[in-house]
Amino acid sequence: MSVSEDEEKLLPLVQRWPRASKFLLSGCAATVAELATFPLDLTKTRLQMQGEAALARLGDSSREPVPYRGMVHTTLGIIQEEGFLKLWQGVTPAIYRHVVYSGGRMVTYEHLREVVFGKSEDKHYPLWKSVIGGMMAGVIGQFLANPTDLVKVQMQMEGKRKLEGKPLRFRGVHHAFAKILAEGGVRGLWAGWVPNIQRAALVNMGDLTTYDTVKHYLVLNTPLEDNIMTHGLSSLCSGLVASILGTPADVIKSRIMNQPRDKQGRGLLYKSSTDCLIQAVQGEGFMSLYKGFLPSWLRMTPWSLVFWLTYEKIREMSGVSPF
């Protein structure tokens, strides 16, 4: 039954523009989660960057000694040497990134689940469909958000550059965007996009797929209802799986994005994500791919918890059906 224009104007905004509403709601939930857990993301990035074997190609003096030996030492070092508020250095582009990334991935996943693949009559959603949907959602969301992620990673390393006596590259977020655009063109804003979407596909296969599968399994097969307890248990599972699957790709992504570049915007250390992977394993060992895993997991778990609890709650408050 069609709705007349007058009747449509009386409908709530979430019913008139459901996808746009879900995009904004997921962006709001992601902002809350990002602010709460960003120091762990900064710590993870610093740990992933230190001890790069590839830096030896730029000269022996360019390969800095390893200043930090673990998550706690890294965090305390940042506070003591740079200041407490530097734990949130780069949070502005991180919020920009998550508004675009989370909005894109959530809308894409739900569209694939409800329209393209569809659930069975008993509301069951097969795991293989959820895996494909989660990976596709991650790829689309991350590709759209790549410029903001590039700026976030590079700004997170500015404090370290200052301590090493190197000149700062950026005066702020907008200057970072402008400088990257001037040096590498529009293409430069998508530097590292391949390992970025590879990571996003793995992370969302862990996050979206695990959360959706565990939540609906609990609702359909246990006495638990669709409430905060179910959301919490599902998000804890999704955070762990996403960290295990995504950390190696995250290390490669961060290194490619932060590497020095020539005037044409080409990386000086790595030719591709595969080259970066090979150099990391050969020069530092396989476990170098899990540098920063502890802060990554400790961040991903509360991030997932805060995001999903907030997202489900604001959907409920806005009159949108549960995820």
mmCIF file of C-alpha atoms in Angstrom:
data_model
loop_
_atom_site.group_PDB
_atom_site.id
_atom_site.type_symbol
_atom_site.label_atom_id
_atom_site.label_comp_id
_atom_site.label_asym_id
_atom_site.label_seq_id
_atom_site.Cartn_x
_atom_site.Cartn_y
_atom_site.Cartn_z
ATOM 1 C CA MET A 1 0.000 0.000 0.000
ATOM 2 C CA SER A 2 1.530 3.281 -1.093
ATOM 3 C CA VAL A 3 1.827 6.262 1.235
ATOM 4 C CA SER A 4 0.646 9.667 0.069
ATOM 5 C CA GLU A 5 3.010 12.648 0.182
ATOM 6 C CA ASP A 6 1.058 14.256 3.040
ATOM 7 C CA GLU A 7 1.133 11.043 5.073
ATOM 8 C CA GLU A 8 4.839 10.575 4.345
ATOM 9 C CA LYS A 9 5.603 14.039 5.748
ATOM 10 C CA LEU A 10 3.987 13.000 9.037
ATOM 11 C CA LEU A 11 6.196 9.923 9.392
ATOM 12 C CA PRO A 12 9.219 10.084 11.743
ATOM 13 C CA LEU A 13 12.526 10.872 10.047
ATOM 14 C CA VAL A 14 13.834 7.346 10.703
ATOM 15 C CA GLN A 15 10.969 5.937 8.617
ATOM 16 C CA ARG A 16 11.205 8.536 5.868
ATOM 17 C CA TRP A 17 14.967 8.154 5.448
ATOM 18 C CA PRO A 18 15.856 4.812 7.078
ATOM 19 C CA ARG A 19 19.333 4.378 5.573
ATOM 20 C CA ALA A 20 20.404 7.964 6.253
ATOM 21 C CA SER A 21 19.104 7.635 9.817
ATOM 22 C CA LYS A 22 21.018 4.402 10.416
ATOM 23 C CA PHE A 23 24.146 6.034 8.954
ATOM 24 C CA LEU A 24 23.891 8.936 11.421
ATOM 25 C CA LEU A 25 22.996 6.719 14.390
ATOM 26 C CA SER A 26 25.979 4.440 13.786
ATOM 27 C CA GLY A 27 28.212 7.514 13.394
ATOM 28 C CA CYS A 28 27.063 8.811 16.779
ATOM 29 C CA ALA A 29 27.683 5.455 18.456
ATOM 30 C CA ALA A 30 31.132 5.208 16.837
ATOM 31 C CA THR A 31 32.059 8.702 18.082
ATOM 32 C CA VAL A 32 31.282 7.730 21.677
ATOM 33 C CA ALA A 33 33.279 4.508 21.358
ATOM 34 C CA GLU A 34 36.231 6.270 19.693
ATOM 35 C CA LEU A 35 36.566 8.937 22.386
ATOM 36 C CA ALA A 36 36.435 6.312 25.125
ATOM 37 C CA THR A 37 39.098 4.012 23.679
ATOM 38 C CA PHE A 38 41.354 6.216 21.522
ATOM 39 C CA PRO A 39 44.430 6.158 23.860
ATOM 40 C CA LEU A 40 44.667 2.410 23.307
ATOM 41 C CA ASP A 41 44.587 2.960 19.540
ATOM 42 C CA LEU A 42 47.449 5.463 19.791
ATOM 43 C CA THR A 43 49.456 3.038 21.933
ATOM 44 C CA LYS A 44 48.829 0.237 19.433
ATOM 45 C CA THR A 45 50.012 2.385 16.510
ATOM 46 C CA ARG A 46 53.233 3.408 18.294
ATOM 47 C CA LEU A 47 54.022 -0.242 19.087
ATOM 48 C CA GLN A 48 53.365 -1.299 15.491
ATOM 49 C CA MET A 49 55.743 1.330 14.090
ATOM 50 C CA GLN A 50 58.781 0.714 16.262
ATOM 51 C CA GLY A 51 61.650 -1.485 15.121
ATOM 52 C CA GLU A 52 60.746 -1.515 11.410
ATOM 53 C CA ALA A 53 63.438 -3.556 9.656
ATOM 54 C CA ALA A 54 62.759 -1.740 6.379
ATOM 55 C CA LEU A 55 64.054 1.542 7.852
ATOM 56 C CA ALA A 56 67.586 0.135 7.620
ATOM 57 C CA ARG A 57 67.462 0.791 3.872
ATOM 58 C CA LEU A 58 67.317 4.516 4.540
ATOM 59 C CA GLY A 59 70.565 4.407 6.532
ATOM 60 C CA ASP A 60 71.667 2.895 9.819
ATOM 61 C CA SER A 61 70.968 6.106 11.710
ATOM 62 C CA SER A 62 67.361 6.129 10.562
ATOM 63 C CA ARG A 63 66.505 2.943 12.377
ATOM 64 C CA GLU A 64 65.737 4.162 15.871
ATOM 65 C CA PRO A 65 66.261 2.011 18.952
ATOM 66 C CA VAL A 66 63.132 0.404 20.364
ATOM 67 C CA PRO A 67 61.945 2.881 23.023
ATOM 68 C CA TYR A 68 59.027 0.877 24.415
ATOM 69 C CA ARG A 69 58.735 -2.778 25.401
ATOM 70 C CA GLY A 70 55.018 -3.132 26.018
ATOM 71 C CA MET A 71 51.642 -1.466 26.213
ATOM 72 C CA VAL A 72 51.949 -0.038 29.742
ATOM 73 C CA HIS A 73 55.496 1.267 29.175
ATOM 74 C CA THR A 74 54.400 2.862 25.905
ATOM 75 C CA THR A 75 51.414 4.590 27.488
ATOM 76 C CA LEU A 76 53.441 5.880 30.447
ATOM 77 C CA GLY A 77 56.183 7.039 28.071
ATOM 78 C CA ILE A 78 53.721 9.081 26.020
ATOM 79 C CA ILE A 79 52.286 10.700 29.171
ATOM 80 C CA GLN A 80 55.711 11.499 30.655
ATOM 81 C CA GLU A 81 57.404 12.701 27.470
ATOM 82 C CA GLU A 82 54.538 14.321 25.567
ATOM 83 C CA GLY A 83 51.757 14.990 28.059
ATOM 84 C CA PHE A 84 48.511 13.286 29.080
ATOM 85 C CA LEU A 85 46.360 14.916 26.395
ATOM 86 C CA LYS A 86 48.688 13.589 23.677
ATOM 87 C CA LEU A 87 47.003 10.233 24.244
ATOM 88 C CA TRP A 88 44.213 11.725 22.129
ATOM 89 C CA GLN A 89 46.508 13.075 19.380
ATOM 90 C CA GLY A 90 44.813 12.349 16.074
ATOM 91 C CA VAL A 91 41.351 11.832 17.583
ATOM 92 C CA THR A 92 39.689 14.399 15.285
ATOM 93 C CA PRO A 93 40.431 12.564 12.010
ATOM 94 C CA ALA A 94 39.667 9.312 13.850
ATOM 95 C CA ILE A 95 36.151 10.584 14.582
ATOM 96 C CA TYR A 96 35.782 11.787 10.976
ATOM 97 C CA ARG A 97 36.888 8.359 9.861
ATOM 98 C CA HIS A 98 34.493 6.428 12.071
ATOM 99 C CA VAL A 99 31.474 8.517 11.134
ATOM 100 C CA VAL A 100 32.093 7.620 7.473
ATOM 101 C CA TYR A 101 33.409 4.098 8.071
ATOM 102 C CA SER A 102 30.856 2.923 10.623
ATOM 103 C CA GLY A 103 27.991 4.571 8.803
ATOM 104 C CA GLY A 104 29.012 2.998 5.507
ATOM 105 C CA ARG A 105 29.591 -0.489 6.869
ATOM 106 C CA MET A 106 26.432 -0.673 8.962
ATOM 107 C CA VAL A 107 24.134 0.544 6.182
ATOM 108 C CA THR A 108 25.807 -1.779 3.665
ATOM 109 C CA TYR A 109 25.612 -4.834 5.923
ATOM 110 C CA GLU A 110 21.950 -4.346 6.782
ATOM 111 C CA HIS A 111 21.061 -3.723 3.133
ATOM 112 C CA LEU A 112 22.808 -6.948 2.113
ATOM 113 C CA ARG A 113 21.182 -8.872 4.966
ATOM 114 C CA GLU A 114 17.648 -7.601 4.495
ATOM 115 C CA VAL A 115 17.436 -6.993 0.734
ATOM 116 C CA VAL A 116 20.151 -8.792 -1.226
ATOM 117 C CA PHE A 117 20.646 -12.071 0.672
ATOM 118 C CA GLY A 118 17.565 -12.112 2.899
ATOM 119 C CA LYS A 119 16.824 -14.183 5.976
ATOM 120 C CA SER A 120 15.010 -17.492 6.001
ATOM 121 C CA GLU A 121 11.396 -17.755 7.141
ATOM 122 C CA ASP A 122 12.493 -18.675 10.678
ATOM 123 C CA LYS A 123 14.625 -15.474 10.815
ATOM 124 C CA HIS A 124 17.816 -17.527 10.520
ATOM 125 C CA TYR A 125 20.696 -15.875 8.658
ATOM 126 C CA PRO A 126 23.261 -18.415 7.363
ATOM 127 C CA LEU A 127 26.841 -17.935 8.497
ATOM 128 C CA TRP A 128 28.249 -17.884 4.960
ATOM 129 C CA LYS A 129 25.957 -15.002 4.020
ATOM 130 C CA SER A 130 26.965 -13.139 7.162
ATOM 131 C CA VAL A 131 30.666 -13.644 6.374
ATOM 132 C CA ILE A 132 30.290 -12.319 2.819
ATOM 133 C CA GLY A 133 28.104 -9.439 3.994
ATOM 134 C CA GLY A 134 30.542 -8.478 6.757
ATOM 135 C CA MET A 135 33.554 -8.482 4.435
ATOM 136 C CA MET A 136 31.779 -6.501 1.714
ATOM 137 C CA ALA A 137 30.518 -3.969 4.260
ATOM 138 C CA GLY A 138 34.031 -3.520 5.623
ATOM 139 C CA VAL A 139 35.519 -3.020 2.161
ATOM 140 C CA ILE A 140 32.975 -0.366 1.148
ATOM 141 C CA GLY A 141 33.058 1.495 4.462
ATOM 142 C CA GLN A 142 36.860 1.557 4.641
ATOM 143 C CA PHE A 143 37.374 2.615 1.033
ATOM 144 C CA LEU A 144 35.151 5.642 1.640
ATOM 145 C CA ALA A 145 36.974 6.478 4.873
ATOM 146 C CA ASN A 146 40.571 5.898 3.705
ATOM 147 C CA PRO A 147 41.616 9.617 3.527
ATOM 148 C CA THR A 148 40.621 10.208 7.148
ATOM 149 C CA ASP A 149 42.351 7.008 8.267
ATOM 150 C CA LEU A 150 45.553 8.079 6.486
ATOM 151 C CA VAL A 151 45.560 11.422 8.307
ATOM 152 C CA LYS A 152 44.800 9.739 11.644
ATOM 153 C CA VAL A 153 47.755 7.333 11.395
ATOM 154 C CA GLN A 154 50.215 10.046 10.355
ATOM 155 C CA MET A 155 49.072 12.461 13.069
ATOM 156 C CA GLN A 156 49.394 9.758 15.718
ATOM 157 C CA MET A 157 53.136 9.627 14.940
ATOM 158 C CA GLU A 158 53.731 13.386 15.193
ATOM 159 C CA GLY A 159 54.554 13.304 18.902
ATOM 160 C CA LYS A 160 57.179 10.624 18.286
ATOM 161 C CA ARG A 161 58.740 12.711 15.487
ATOM 162 C CA LYS A 162 58.992 15.693 17.842
ATOM 163 C CA LEU A 163 60.832 13.642 20.463
ATOM 164 C CA GLU A 164 63.265 12.404 17.792
ATOM 165 C CA GLY A 165 64.072 16.000 16.842
ATOM 166 C CA LYS A 166 62.390 15.711 13.450
ATOM 167 C CA PRO A 167 60.253 18.568 12.083
ATOM 168 C CA LEU A 168 56.501 18.152 12.472
ATOM 169 C CA ARG A 169 54.722 17.459 9.226
ATOM 170 C CA PHE A 170 51.334 18.954 10.039
ATOM 171 C CA ARG A 171 49.876 21.905 11.947
ATOM 172 C CA GLY A 172 46.475 20.285 12.279
ATOM 173 C CA VAL A 173 43.906 18.025 10.647
ATOM 174 C CA HIS A 174 42.976 20.320 7.783
ATOM 175 C CA HIS A 175 46.624 21.151 7.080
ATOM 176 C CA ALA A 176 47.341 17.405 6.951
ATOM 177 C CA PHE A 177 44.607 16.863 4.378
ATOM 178 C CA ALA A 178 45.820 19.830 2.318
ATOM 179 C CA LYS A 179 49.487 18.769 2.440
ATOM 180 C CA ILE A 180 48.783 15.163 1.461
ATOM 181 C CA LEU A 181 46.550 16.377 -1.357
ATOM 182 C CA ALA A 182 49.219 18.843 -2.575
ATOM 183 C CA GLU A 183 52.027 16.268 -2.491
ATOM 184 C CA GLY A 184 50.237 13.208 -3.816
ATOM 185 C CA GLY A 185 47.065 14.518 -5.429
ATOM 186 C CA VAL A 186 43.691 12.895 -4.891
ATOM 187 C CA ARG A 187 45.361 9.523 -5.341
ATOM 188 C CA GLY A 188 47.612 10.313 -2.373
ATOM 189 C CA LEU A 189 44.577 10.399 -0.075
ATOM 190 C CA TRP A 190 44.038 6.729 -0.848
ATOM 191 C CA ALA A 191 47.614 5.673 -0.067
ATOM 192 C CA GLY A 192 47.547 2.295 1.627
ATOM 193 C CA TRP A 193 43.937 1.632 0.618
ATOM 194 C CA VAL A 194 44.638 -1.977 -0.403
ATOM 195 C CA PRO A 195 45.919 -3.194 3.001
ATOM 196 C CA ASN A 196 43.318 -0.935 4.587
ATOM 197 C CA ILE A 197 40.363 -2.650 2.943
ATOM 198 C CA GLN A 198 42.005 -6.041 3.493
ATOM 199 C CA ARG A 199 42.114 -5.262 7.198
ATOM 200 C CA ALA A 200 38.567 -3.892 7.162
ATOM 201 C CA ALA A 201 37.275 -7.036 5.455
ATOM 202 C CA LEU A 202 38.889 -9.232 8.134
ATOM 203 C CA VAL A 203 37.876 -6.995 11.051
ATOM 204 C CA ASN A 204 34.267 -6.799 9.912
ATOM 205 C CA MET A 205 34.147 -10.503 9.237
ATOM 206 C CA GLY A 206 35.075 -10.757 12.912
ATOM 207 C CA ASP A 207 32.984 -7.871 14.226
ATOM 208 C CA LEU A 208 29.748 -7.729 12.235
ATOM 209 C CA THR A 209 29.564 -11.431 11.449
ATOM 210 C CA THR A 210 30.343 -12.542 15.007
ATOM 211 C CA TYR A 211 28.030 -10.004 16.655
ATOM 212 C CA ASP A 212 25.120 -10.760 14.318
ATOM 213 C CA THR A 213 25.595 -14.540 14.521
ATOM 214 C CA VAL A 214 26.105 -14.739 18.305
ATOM 215 C CA LYS A 215 23.277 -12.309 19.079
ATOM 216 C CA HIS A 216 20.679 -14.124 16.984
ATOM 217 C CA TYR A 217 21.892 -17.522 18.180
ATOM 218 C CA LEU A 218 21.392 -16.422 21.791
ATOM 219 C CA VAL A 219 17.966 -14.943 21.063
ATOM 220 C CA LEU A 220 16.721 -17.967 19.104
ATOM 221 C CA ASN A 221 18.329 -20.799 21.114
ATOM 222 C CA THR A 222 18.619 -19.619 24.720
ATOM 223 C CA PRO A 223 16.312 -18.018 27.304
ATOM 224 C CA LEU A 224 18.093 -14.684 26.724
ATOM 225 C CA GLU A 225 16.077 -11.927 25.091
ATOM 226 C CA ASP A 226 17.184 -9.087 22.797
ATOM 227 C CA ASN A 227 18.457 -6.926 25.647
ATOM 228 C CA ILE A 228 21.627 -5.372 27.072
ATOM 229 C CA MET A 229 22.904 -8.727 28.373
ATOM 230 C CA THR A 230 22.699 -10.300 24.921
ATOM 231 C CA HIS A 231 24.231 -7.218 23.304
ATOM 232 C CA GLY A 232 27.095 -7.238 25.800
ATOM 233 C CA LEU A 233 27.945 -10.931 25.373
ATOM 234 C CA SER A 234 27.771 -10.662 21.582
ATOM 235 C CA SER A 235 30.001 -7.579 21.481
ATOM 236 C CA LEU A 236 32.649 -9.193 23.721
ATOM 237 C CA CYS A 237 32.853 -12.146 21.332
ATOM 238 C CA SER A 238 33.009 -9.896 18.267
ATOM 239 C CA GLY A 239 35.813 -7.770 19.735
ATOM 240 C CA LEU A 240 38.041 -10.800 20.366
ATOM 241 C CA VAL A 241 37.503 -12.364 16.939
ATOM 242 C CA ALA A 242 37.995 -9.027 15.159
ATOM 243 C CA SER A 243 41.326 -8.473 16.968
ATOM 244 C CA ILE A 244 42.670 -11.930 16.103
ATOM 245 C CA LEU A 245 41.750 -11.609 12.435
ATOM 246 C CA GLY A 246 42.602 -7.946 11.966
ATOM 247 C CA THR A 247 45.885 -7.316 13.821
ATOM 248 C CA PRO A 248 48.314 -8.593 11.106
ATOM 249 C CA ALA A 249 46.579 -6.537 8.422
ATOM 250 C CA ASP A 250 46.500 -3.572 10.798
ATOM 251 C CA VAL A 251 50.287 -3.708 11.262
ATOM 252 C CA ILE A 252 50.836 -3.772 7.481
ATOM 253 C CA LYS A 253 48.303 -0.997 6.927
ATOM 254 C CA SER A 254 49.827 1.299 9.545
ATOM 255 C CA ARG A 255 53.370 0.843 8.230
ATOM 256 C CA ILE A 256 52.428 1.499 4.621
ATOM 257 C CA MET A 257 50.453 4.595 5.560
ATOM 258 C CA ASN A 258 53.235 6.039 7.721
ATOM 259 C CA GLN A 259 56.208 5.300 5.426
ATOM 260 C CA PRO A 260 58.150 8.212 3.853
ATOM 261 C CA ARG A 261 57.287 8.986 0.235
ATOM 262 C CA ASP A 262 59.005 10.542 -2.776
ATOM 263 C CA LYS A 263 57.737 13.561 -4.703
ATOM 264 C CA GLN A 264 55.475 11.331 -6.794
ATOM 265 C CA GLY A 265 53.830 9.987 -3.642
ATOM 266 C CA ARG A 266 55.415 6.539 -3.980
ATOM 267 C CA GLY A 267 56.502 4.754 -0.817
ATOM 268 C CA LEU A 268 60.239 4.516 -0.124
ATOM 269 C CA LEU A 269 60.070 1.413 2.072
ATOM 270 C CA TYR A 270 57.413 -0.864 0.636
ATOM 271 C CA LYS A 271 56.193 -1.525 -2.905
ATOM 272 C CA SER A 272 52.938 -3.142 -1.795
ATOM 273 C CA SER A 273 51.201 -4.728 1.145
ATOM 274 C CA THR A 274 52.694 -8.097 0.142
ATOM 275 C CA ASP A 275 56.199 -6.570 0.102
ATOM 276 C CA CYS A 276 55.601 -5.072 3.548
ATOM 277 C CA LEU A 277 54.379 -8.448 4.845
ATOM 278 C CA ILE A 278 57.445 -10.260 3.502
ATOM 279 C CA GLN A 279 59.890 -7.671 4.885
ATOM 280 C CA ALA A 280 58.239 -7.705 8.299
ATOM 281 C CA VAL A 281 58.329 -11.510 8.604
ATOM 282 C CA GLN A 282 61.872 -11.863 7.223
ATOM 283 C CA GLY A 283 63.345 -8.943 9.160
ATOM 284 C CA GLU A 284 61.443 -9.164 12.450
ATOM 285 C CA GLY A 285 59.828 -12.594 12.571
ATOM 286 C CA PHE A 286 56.245 -13.801 12.197
ATOM 287 C CA MET A 287 55.129 -12.442 15.550
ATOM 288 C CA SER A 288 55.926 -8.912 14.351
ATOM 289 C CA LEU A 289 52.537 -9.156 12.629
ATOM 290 C CA TYR A 290 50.993 -9.202 16.104
ATOM 291 C CA LYS A 291 52.843 -6.175 17.453
ATOM 292 C CA GLY A 292 50.350 -4.145 19.403
ATOM 293 C CA PHE A 293 47.929 -7.080 19.730
ATOM 294 C CA LEU A 294 47.325 -6.547 23.448
ATOM 295 C CA PRO A 295 46.333 -2.870 23.178
ATOM 296 C CA SER A 296 44.488 -3.728 19.971
ATOM 297 C CA TRP A 297 42.444 -6.393 21.752
ATOM 298 C CA LEU A 298 42.007 -4.297 24.888
ATOM 299 C CA ARG A 299 40.819 -1.462 22.683
ATOM 300 C CA MET A 300 38.687 -3.506 20.284
ATOM 301 C CA THR A 301 36.773 -5.238 23.064
ATOM 302 C CA PRO A 302 35.626 -2.083 24.932
ATOM 303 C CA TRP A 303 35.200 -0.284 21.584
ATOM 304 C CA SER A 304 32.910 -3.039 20.382
ATOM 305 C CA LEU A 305 31.096 -3.104 23.730
ATOM 306 C CA VAL A 306 30.533 0.673 23.827
ATOM 307 C CA PHE A 307 29.618 0.859 20.145
ATOM 308 C CA TRP A 308 27.072 -1.957 20.098
ATOM 309 C CA LEU A 309 25.430 -1.029 23.402
ATOM 310 C CA THR A 310 25.182 2.614 22.312
ATOM 311 C CA TYR A 311 24.034 1.739 18.794
ATOM 312 C CA GLU A 312 21.322 -0.666 19.948
ATOM 313 C CA LYS A 313 20.126 1.836 22.567
ATOM 314 C CA ILE A 314 19.890 4.839 20.251
ATOM 315 C CA ARG A 315 18.127 2.681 17.652
ATOM 316 C CA GLU A 316 15.594 1.786 20.308
ATOM 317 C CA MET A 317 15.221 5.433 21.399
ATOM 318 C CA SER A 318 14.841 6.549 17.773
ATOM 319 C CA GLY A 319 12.165 3.983 16.988
ATOM 320 C CA VAL A 320 14.397 1.854 14.728
ATOM 321 C CA SER A 321 14.148 -1.931 14.988
ATOM 322 C CA PRO A 322 17.041 -3.770 16.729
ATOM 323 C CA PHE A 323 20.080 -4.637 14.594
#
